[in-house]
Short mmCIF file of C-alpha atoms in Angstrom, two decimals:
data_model
loop_
_atom_site.label_atom_id
_atom_site.label_comp_id
_atom_site.label_asym_id
_atom_site.label_seq_id
_atom_site.Cartn_x
_atom_site.Cartn_y
_atom_site.Cartn_z
CA MET A 29 126.83 107.70 76.57
CA LYS A 30 128.85 110.71 77.61
CA ARG A 31 130.17 113.33 75.22
CA ILE A 32 133.96 113.70 75.33
CA GLU A 33 135.12 117.25 74.67
CA LEU A 34 137.93 117.69 72.18
CA LYS A 35 140.18 119.26 74.82
CA GLU A 36 139.90 116.07 76.87
CA LEU A 37 141.41 113.94 74.11
CA PRO A 38 145.13 113.24 73.55
CA GLU A 39 146.93 115.69 71.26
CA LEU A 40 147.43 113.04 68.58
CA ILE A 41 143.68 112.36 68.44
CA VAL A 42 142.87 116.07 68.37
CA LYS A 43 145.11 116.48 65.31
CA GLN A 44 143.44 113.53 63.56
CA VAL A 45 139.99 114.94 64.28
CA GLU A 46 140.93 118.42 63.08
CA ASN A 47 142.50 117.06 59.88
CA ILE A 48 139.38 115.09 58.98
CA GLU A 49 137.07 117.99 59.82
CA GLN A 50 139.08 120.40 57.67
CA GLN A 51 139.66 118.08 54.73
CA TYR A 52 136.14 116.70 54.44
CA SER A 53 134.03 119.50 55.96
CA LYS A 54 132.62 117.21 58.63
CA LYS A 55 132.02 117.74 62.33
CA ILE A 56 133.22 114.94 64.62
CA GLU A 57 131.76 114.21 68.05
CA VAL A 58 133.21 111.53 70.35
CA PHE A 59 131.21 109.71 73.01
CA SER A 60 132.30 107.30 75.73
CA ASP A 61 130.27 104.19 76.45
CA TYR A 62 132.86 102.38 78.51
CA GLU A 63 132.38 98.73 79.40
CA GLN A 64 134.44 96.15 81.24
CA GLN A 65 136.56 94.63 78.47
CA ASP A 66 138.26 91.27 78.87
CA PHE A 67 140.25 91.73 75.67
CA LEU A 68 141.33 94.43 73.27
CA THR A 69 139.51 94.08 69.94
CA LEU A 70 139.26 96.28 66.88
CA ASP A 71 135.50 96.79 67.23
CA GLN A 72 135.61 98.69 70.52
CA ALA A 73 134.88 101.89 68.67
CA ASP A 74 132.37 102.50 65.92
CA HIS A 75 131.05 105.46 64.01
CA VAL A 76 128.07 106.75 62.09
CA ILE A 77 128.37 109.30 59.30
CA LYS A 78 125.23 111.32 58.60
CA ASP A 79 125.42 114.30 56.30
CA ASP A 80 128.14 116.55 57.71
CA MET A 81 128.24 114.91 61.15
CA ILE A 82 130.35 111.96 62.34
CA LYS A 83 129.56 110.40 65.71
CA ILE A 84 132.14 108.06 67.24
CA SER A 85 131.51 105.94 70.33
CA ILE A 86 134.21 104.02 72.21
CA THR A 87 133.84 101.24 74.77
CA ASN A 88 137.47 100.60 75.82
CA GLU A 89 138.73 103.16 78.34
CA LYS A 90 142.15 101.63 79.03
CA TYR A 91 143.21 101.65 75.38
CA ALA A 92 141.08 104.59 74.31
CA GLU A 93 143.85 106.35 72.37
CA PHE A 94 144.59 103.29 70.24
CA VAL A 95 140.92 102.49 69.68
CA LEU A 96 140.07 106.09 68.74
CA SER A 97 143.06 106.50 66.44
CA HIS A 98 142.14 103.20 64.77
CA GLU A 99 138.57 104.28 64.16
CA LEU A 100 139.62 107.69 62.84
CA HIS A 101 141.95 106.04 60.32
CA HIS A 102 139.01 103.90 59.15
CA ILE A 103 136.91 107.06 58.80
CA GLU A 104 139.61 108.71 56.70
CA LEU A 105 139.62 105.73 54.35
CA GLU A 106 135.83 105.68 54.14
CA LEU A 107 135.77 109.35 53.16
CA SER A 108 138.56 108.94 50.61
CA ASP A 109 138.34 107.62 47.05
CA GLU A 110 138.07 103.99 48.08
CA PRO A 111 135.78 101.36 46.54
CA SER A 112 132.86 100.38 48.74
CA ILE A 113 130.42 97.48 49.09
CA SER A 114 126.66 97.73 48.80
CA SER A 115 123.68 95.53 48.02
CA ALA A 116 120.25 96.44 46.71
CA LEU A 117 119.03 92.85 46.38
CA THR A 118 117.45 90.37 48.75
CA THR A 119 117.29 86.59 48.71
CA GLY A 120 114.09 86.80 50.70
CA LYS A 121 115.92 85.41 53.72
CA GLN A 122 116.98 88.23 56.02
CA ASP A 123 119.46 86.09 57.94
CA PHE A 124 121.19 84.98 54.73
CA ASP A 125 121.32 88.55 53.37
CA GLY A 126 122.88 89.70 56.63
CA ARG A 127 125.41 86.89 56.64
CA VAL A 128 126.68 87.67 53.13
CA LEU A 129 127.05 91.37 53.95
CA ALA A 130 128.70 90.66 57.31
CA ILE A 131 131.31 88.40 55.73
CA ALA A 132 131.99 90.82 52.88
CA ASN A 133 132.36 93.72 55.32
CA SER A 134 134.70 91.67 57.50
CA VAL A 135 136.99 91.01 54.53
CA PHE A 136 136.68 94.67 53.49
CA GLU A 137 137.79 95.88 56.92
CA THR A 138 140.74 93.51 56.87
CA LEU A 139 141.86 95.11 53.60
CA GLU A 140 141.63 98.50 55.27
CA HIS A 141 143.69 97.18 58.17
CA VAL A 142 146.76 96.97 55.92
CA THR A 143 146.73 100.76 55.62
CA VAL A 144 145.46 101.41 59.16
CA LEU A 145 148.26 99.28 60.62
CA LYS A 146 150.87 101.23 58.68
CA LYS A 147 149.44 104.55 59.85
CA GLN A 148 149.19 103.45 63.48
CA LYS A 149 152.78 102.26 63.47
CA GLU A 150 153.75 105.67 62.10
CA ASP A 151 151.79 107.66 64.67
CA GLY A 152 152.92 105.48 67.57
CA THR A 153 149.51 104.17 68.65
CA TYR A 154 150.39 100.58 67.61
CA THR A 155 152.89 99.45 70.23
CA ASP A 156 154.27 96.09 71.37
CA GLU A 157 151.77 96.17 74.24
CA ILE A 158 148.87 96.80 71.85
CA LYS A 159 150.02 93.96 69.61
CA THR A 160 150.20 91.57 72.56
CA GLU A 161 146.76 92.55 73.86
CA TYR A 162 145.24 92.39 70.37
CA LEU A 163 146.57 88.85 69.87
CA LYS A 164 145.07 87.79 73.21
CA GLY A 165 141.71 88.88 71.80
CA ILE A 166 142.30 86.98 68.57
CA GLU A 167 143.22 83.82 70.49
CA ALA A 168 140.04 84.11 72.54
CA ALA A 169 138.01 84.55 69.34
CA LEU A 170 139.63 81.47 67.79
CA HIS A 171 138.49 79.43 70.81
CA PRO A 172 134.89 80.63 71.27
CA LYS A 173 132.74 79.38 74.12
CA VAL A 174 129.94 78.42 71.76
CA GLU A 175 129.20 75.22 69.92
CA LEU A 176 129.34 75.33 66.13
CA ASP A 177 129.55 72.45 63.69
CA ARG A 178 132.99 71.81 62.24
CA ALA A 179 132.35 73.48 58.87
CA ASN A 180 130.89 76.70 60.31
CA MET A 181 133.72 76.87 62.84
CA ARG A 182 136.17 76.73 59.93
CA PHE A 183 134.33 79.53 58.13
CA TYR A 184 134.35 81.67 61.27
CA ARG A 185 138.00 80.99 62.16
CA THR A 186 139.16 81.79 58.64
CA LEU A 187 137.89 85.37 58.96
CA ILE A 188 139.29 85.82 62.48
CA MET A 189 142.64 84.38 61.45
CA LEU A 190 142.84 86.50 58.31
CA ASP A 191 142.49 89.69 60.31
CA GLY A 192 144.95 88.35 62.87
CA MET A 193 147.51 87.65 60.16
CA ILE A 194 147.24 91.14 58.70
CA PHE A 195 147.08 93.19 61.88
CA SER A 196 149.74 91.21 63.78
CA GLU A 197 152.02 90.97 60.74
CA HIS A 198 151.85 87.16 60.78
CA ALA A 199 153.05 86.87 64.38
CA CYS A 200 151.24 83.56 65.05
CA ASP A 201 151.15 81.91 61.63
CA ASP A 202 153.15 78.83 62.65
CA GLU A 203 150.95 78.10 65.66
CA TRP A 204 147.73 78.65 63.73
CA GLN A 205 148.86 76.45 60.86
CA GLN A 206 149.45 73.61 63.33
CA GLU A 207 146.22 74.09 65.26
CA PHE A 208 143.75 75.06 62.51
CA ALA A 209 145.21 73.68 59.29
CA MET A 210 142.12 74.05 57.07
CA SER A 211 141.19 77.56 58.15
CA TYR A 212 144.85 78.56 57.97
CA LYS A 213 145.10 77.33 54.38
CA TYR A 214 142.37 79.65 53.15
CA ALA A 215 143.22 82.58 55.44
CA ASP A 216 146.80 82.41 54.18
CA LYS A 217 145.62 82.39 50.57
CA MET A 218 143.42 85.44 51.21
CA ALA A 219 146.25 87.24 53.03
CA LYS A 220 148.59 86.69 50.08
CA ILE A 221 145.99 88.13 47.69
CA ILE A 222 145.59 91.18 49.91
CA GLU A 223 149.30 91.75 50.45
CA ASP A 224 150.19 91.31 46.78
CA ASN A 225 148.22 94.45 45.91
CA ASP A 226 148.89 98.13 46.60
CA LEU A 227 145.71 98.92 48.50
CA THR A 228 146.26 102.68 48.24
CA VAL A 229 145.39 102.31 44.54
CA PRO A 230 141.59 102.00 44.14
CA PHE A 231 141.80 99.57 41.20
CA GLN A 232 144.12 97.23 43.13
CA PHE A 233 142.02 97.53 46.30
CA ARG A 234 138.95 96.49 44.34
CA ARG A 235 140.77 93.61 42.63
CA ALA A 236 142.09 92.34 45.95
CA LEU A 237 138.61 92.53 47.51
CA VAL A 238 136.95 90.60 44.66
CA ASN A 239 139.67 87.93 44.63
CA ALA A 240 139.74 87.59 48.42
CA LEU A 241 135.97 87.04 48.51
CA ASP A 242 136.36 84.41 45.79
CA ALA A 243 139.00 82.68 47.90
CA TYR A 244 136.69 82.72 50.92
CA ASN A 245 133.95 81.14 48.85
CA GLU A 246 136.33 78.25 48.14
CA ILE A 247 136.34 77.11 51.77
CA ILE A 248 132.53 77.22 51.84
CA ILE A 249 132.20 75.16 48.66
CA SER A 250 134.93 72.72 49.73
CA ASN A 251 132.85 71.88 52.81
CA GLY A 252 129.82 71.00 50.71
CA TYR A 253 127.89 74.27 51.03
CA GLN A 254 126.58 76.51 48.30
CA GLY A 255 128.69 79.58 47.58
CA LEU A 256 127.56 82.99 48.84
CA HIS A 257 126.85 84.71 45.51
CA PHE A 258 129.27 87.58 46.17
CA HIS A 259 129.50 88.39 42.44
CA THR A 260 125.79 88.94 41.89
CA PHE A 261 124.49 89.84 45.35
CA LEU A 262 127.09 92.52 46.07
CA ASN A 263 127.88 95.70 44.18
CA ILE A 264 131.48 96.85 44.45
CA THR A 265 132.28 100.36 43.23
CA PRO A 266 133.57 100.17 39.64
CA VAL A 267 137.02 101.59 38.88
CA VAL A 268 137.16 102.48 35.20
CA SER A 269 139.38 104.39 32.81
CA LYS A 270 138.19 107.47 30.96
CA ARG A 271 138.37 105.41 27.78
CA GLN A 272 136.02 102.77 29.23
CA LEU A 273 133.48 105.46 30.09
CA ARG A 274 133.22 106.30 26.39
CA LEU A 275 132.72 102.69 25.30
CA SER A 276 129.30 101.19 24.65
CA LEU A 277 127.93 99.28 27.63
CA ASN A 278 128.20 95.87 25.99
CA GLN A 279 131.98 96.27 25.62
CA VAL A 280 132.52 96.50 29.38
CA TYR A 281 129.44 95.14 31.16
CA GLN A 282 126.61 92.67 30.79
CA ILE A 283 123.16 92.77 32.36
CA LYS A 284 122.21 89.75 34.45
CA HIS A 285 118.60 88.98 35.29
CA SER A 286 119.22 88.06 38.90
CA GLU A 287 117.64 85.21 40.81
CA PHE A 288 117.22 87.72 43.65
CA ARG A 289 114.68 90.50 44.14
CA ASN A 290 115.25 94.24 44.16
CA ARG A 291 114.88 95.08 47.85
CA ALA A 292 113.37 98.51 47.21
CA THR A 293 110.72 97.45 44.68
CA GLY A 294 110.17 93.76 45.34
CA ARG A 295 110.50 93.17 41.60
CA ASP A 296 113.04 91.09 39.70
CA GLY A 297 116.58 92.36 40.15
CA PHE A 298 118.90 93.27 37.27
CA VAL A 299 122.61 93.48 37.96
CA LEU A 300 125.32 95.17 35.93
CA ILE A 301 128.22 92.71 35.84
CA GLY A 302 131.80 93.47 34.76
CA ILE A 303 132.88 91.33 31.82
CA ASN A 304 136.49 91.19 32.99
CA ASP A 305 135.89 89.90 36.55
CA GLY A 306 132.21 88.91 36.70
CA GLN A 307 131.60 91.23 39.66
CA GLY A 308 128.42 93.26 40.09
CA VAL A 309 128.81 97.03 40.12
CA ALA A 310 125.20 98.23 40.21
CA THR A 311 121.62 97.08 40.56
CA LEU A 312 119.72 98.59 37.64
CA ASN A 313 116.40 100.32 38.21
CA LEU A 314 114.46 98.58 35.45
CA ASP A 315 110.83 97.59 34.98
CA PRO A 316 110.88 93.82 34.29
CA GLN A 317 107.88 94.13 31.96
CA LYS A 318 109.86 96.49 29.73
CA VAL A 319 113.03 94.40 29.58
CA THR A 320 112.62 92.87 26.13
CA PRO A 321 115.14 91.83 23.45
CA GLU A 322 114.61 95.24 21.84
CA PHE A 323 115.32 96.95 25.16
CA TYR A 324 118.62 95.08 25.55
CA LYS A 325 119.64 95.94 22.01
CA THR A 326 119.10 99.65 22.64
CA PHE A 327 120.39 99.77 26.21
CA TYR A 328 123.64 98.01 25.40
CA GLN A 329 124.50 100.75 22.88
CA TYR A 330 124.49 103.48 25.51
CA THR A 331 127.92 104.47 26.73
CA VAL A 332 129.10 103.31 30.13
CA GLU A 333 129.11 106.92 31.29
CA GLN A 334 125.50 107.44 30.19
CA VAL A 335 124.31 104.36 32.06
CA PHE A 336 126.25 105.27 35.22
CA LYS A 337 124.77 108.76 35.15
CA GLU A 338 121.22 107.59 34.45
CA GLN A 339 121.33 104.90 37.13
CA GLY A 340 123.13 107.07 39.71
CA THR A 341 126.06 104.65 39.89
CA LYS A 342 129.08 105.92 41.80
CA TYR A 343 132.37 105.13 40.08
CA LEU A 344 136.08 105.88 40.42
CA ILE A 345 138.51 106.80 37.66
CA ARG A 346 141.42 104.46 37.27
#
């Protein structure tokens, strides 16, 4: 990889970099790792944030300005007050763990694309040419040169199509509905959930994410597979009111003795689940041998704020 100096970048990108560096006290370095690209896709840049350093690498030279601007908008969202996904549990099957997280992160990024698309239209990096090239990549992804069984192809296409719907502003919906009716049905349902919420509001972003993952689970279950346990396997940053912080834990959350293991300790996992939506918000650091009826009785009387502080749970104020 080759380091790209700031002065070598387009003025628009320089301004984005400087804004992020000033607002979040981070240092951004950009590296080129150019490859021959057959299509324009939204993963031709990635980044790593470590302490006060952000390293971005890009692989598409022809559309470098678009790809870089896109990645910088994602970075801005990541650094902002936006709910995030994490998991501290394991099913004991590394491939399955990775699949659940990959799907959840794919849906998460599609939610971010609503805002990123708006910003890129405003800054001029999303053009008619970009839209055309992006859709060529989506079409190629919808017709992969690999053999999958019918159900798994539907699962895969639903995610690709969902992102295509959002980032192309539904440019190919009619064609996709005709060609991939089942995947279209669920992608369209997920898109409606996403677009019916104001994703600049953390509470609505979180609600849309939880509901979109539920909708994705429907296509899995409808094809005879077991659901992916998004509610208990994943933690999604809680968004609570100041009043809820003062309430006793049992008024807002319940503790679930998970069927999965705590990845860090190898012991039984305990998940804090929201009563209102059934979604996990934290994996509790508890000793299974000490989790007795008396423990529950005492623990449930702590305030939500006390438990969040004790467990190191990040939260956002609604």
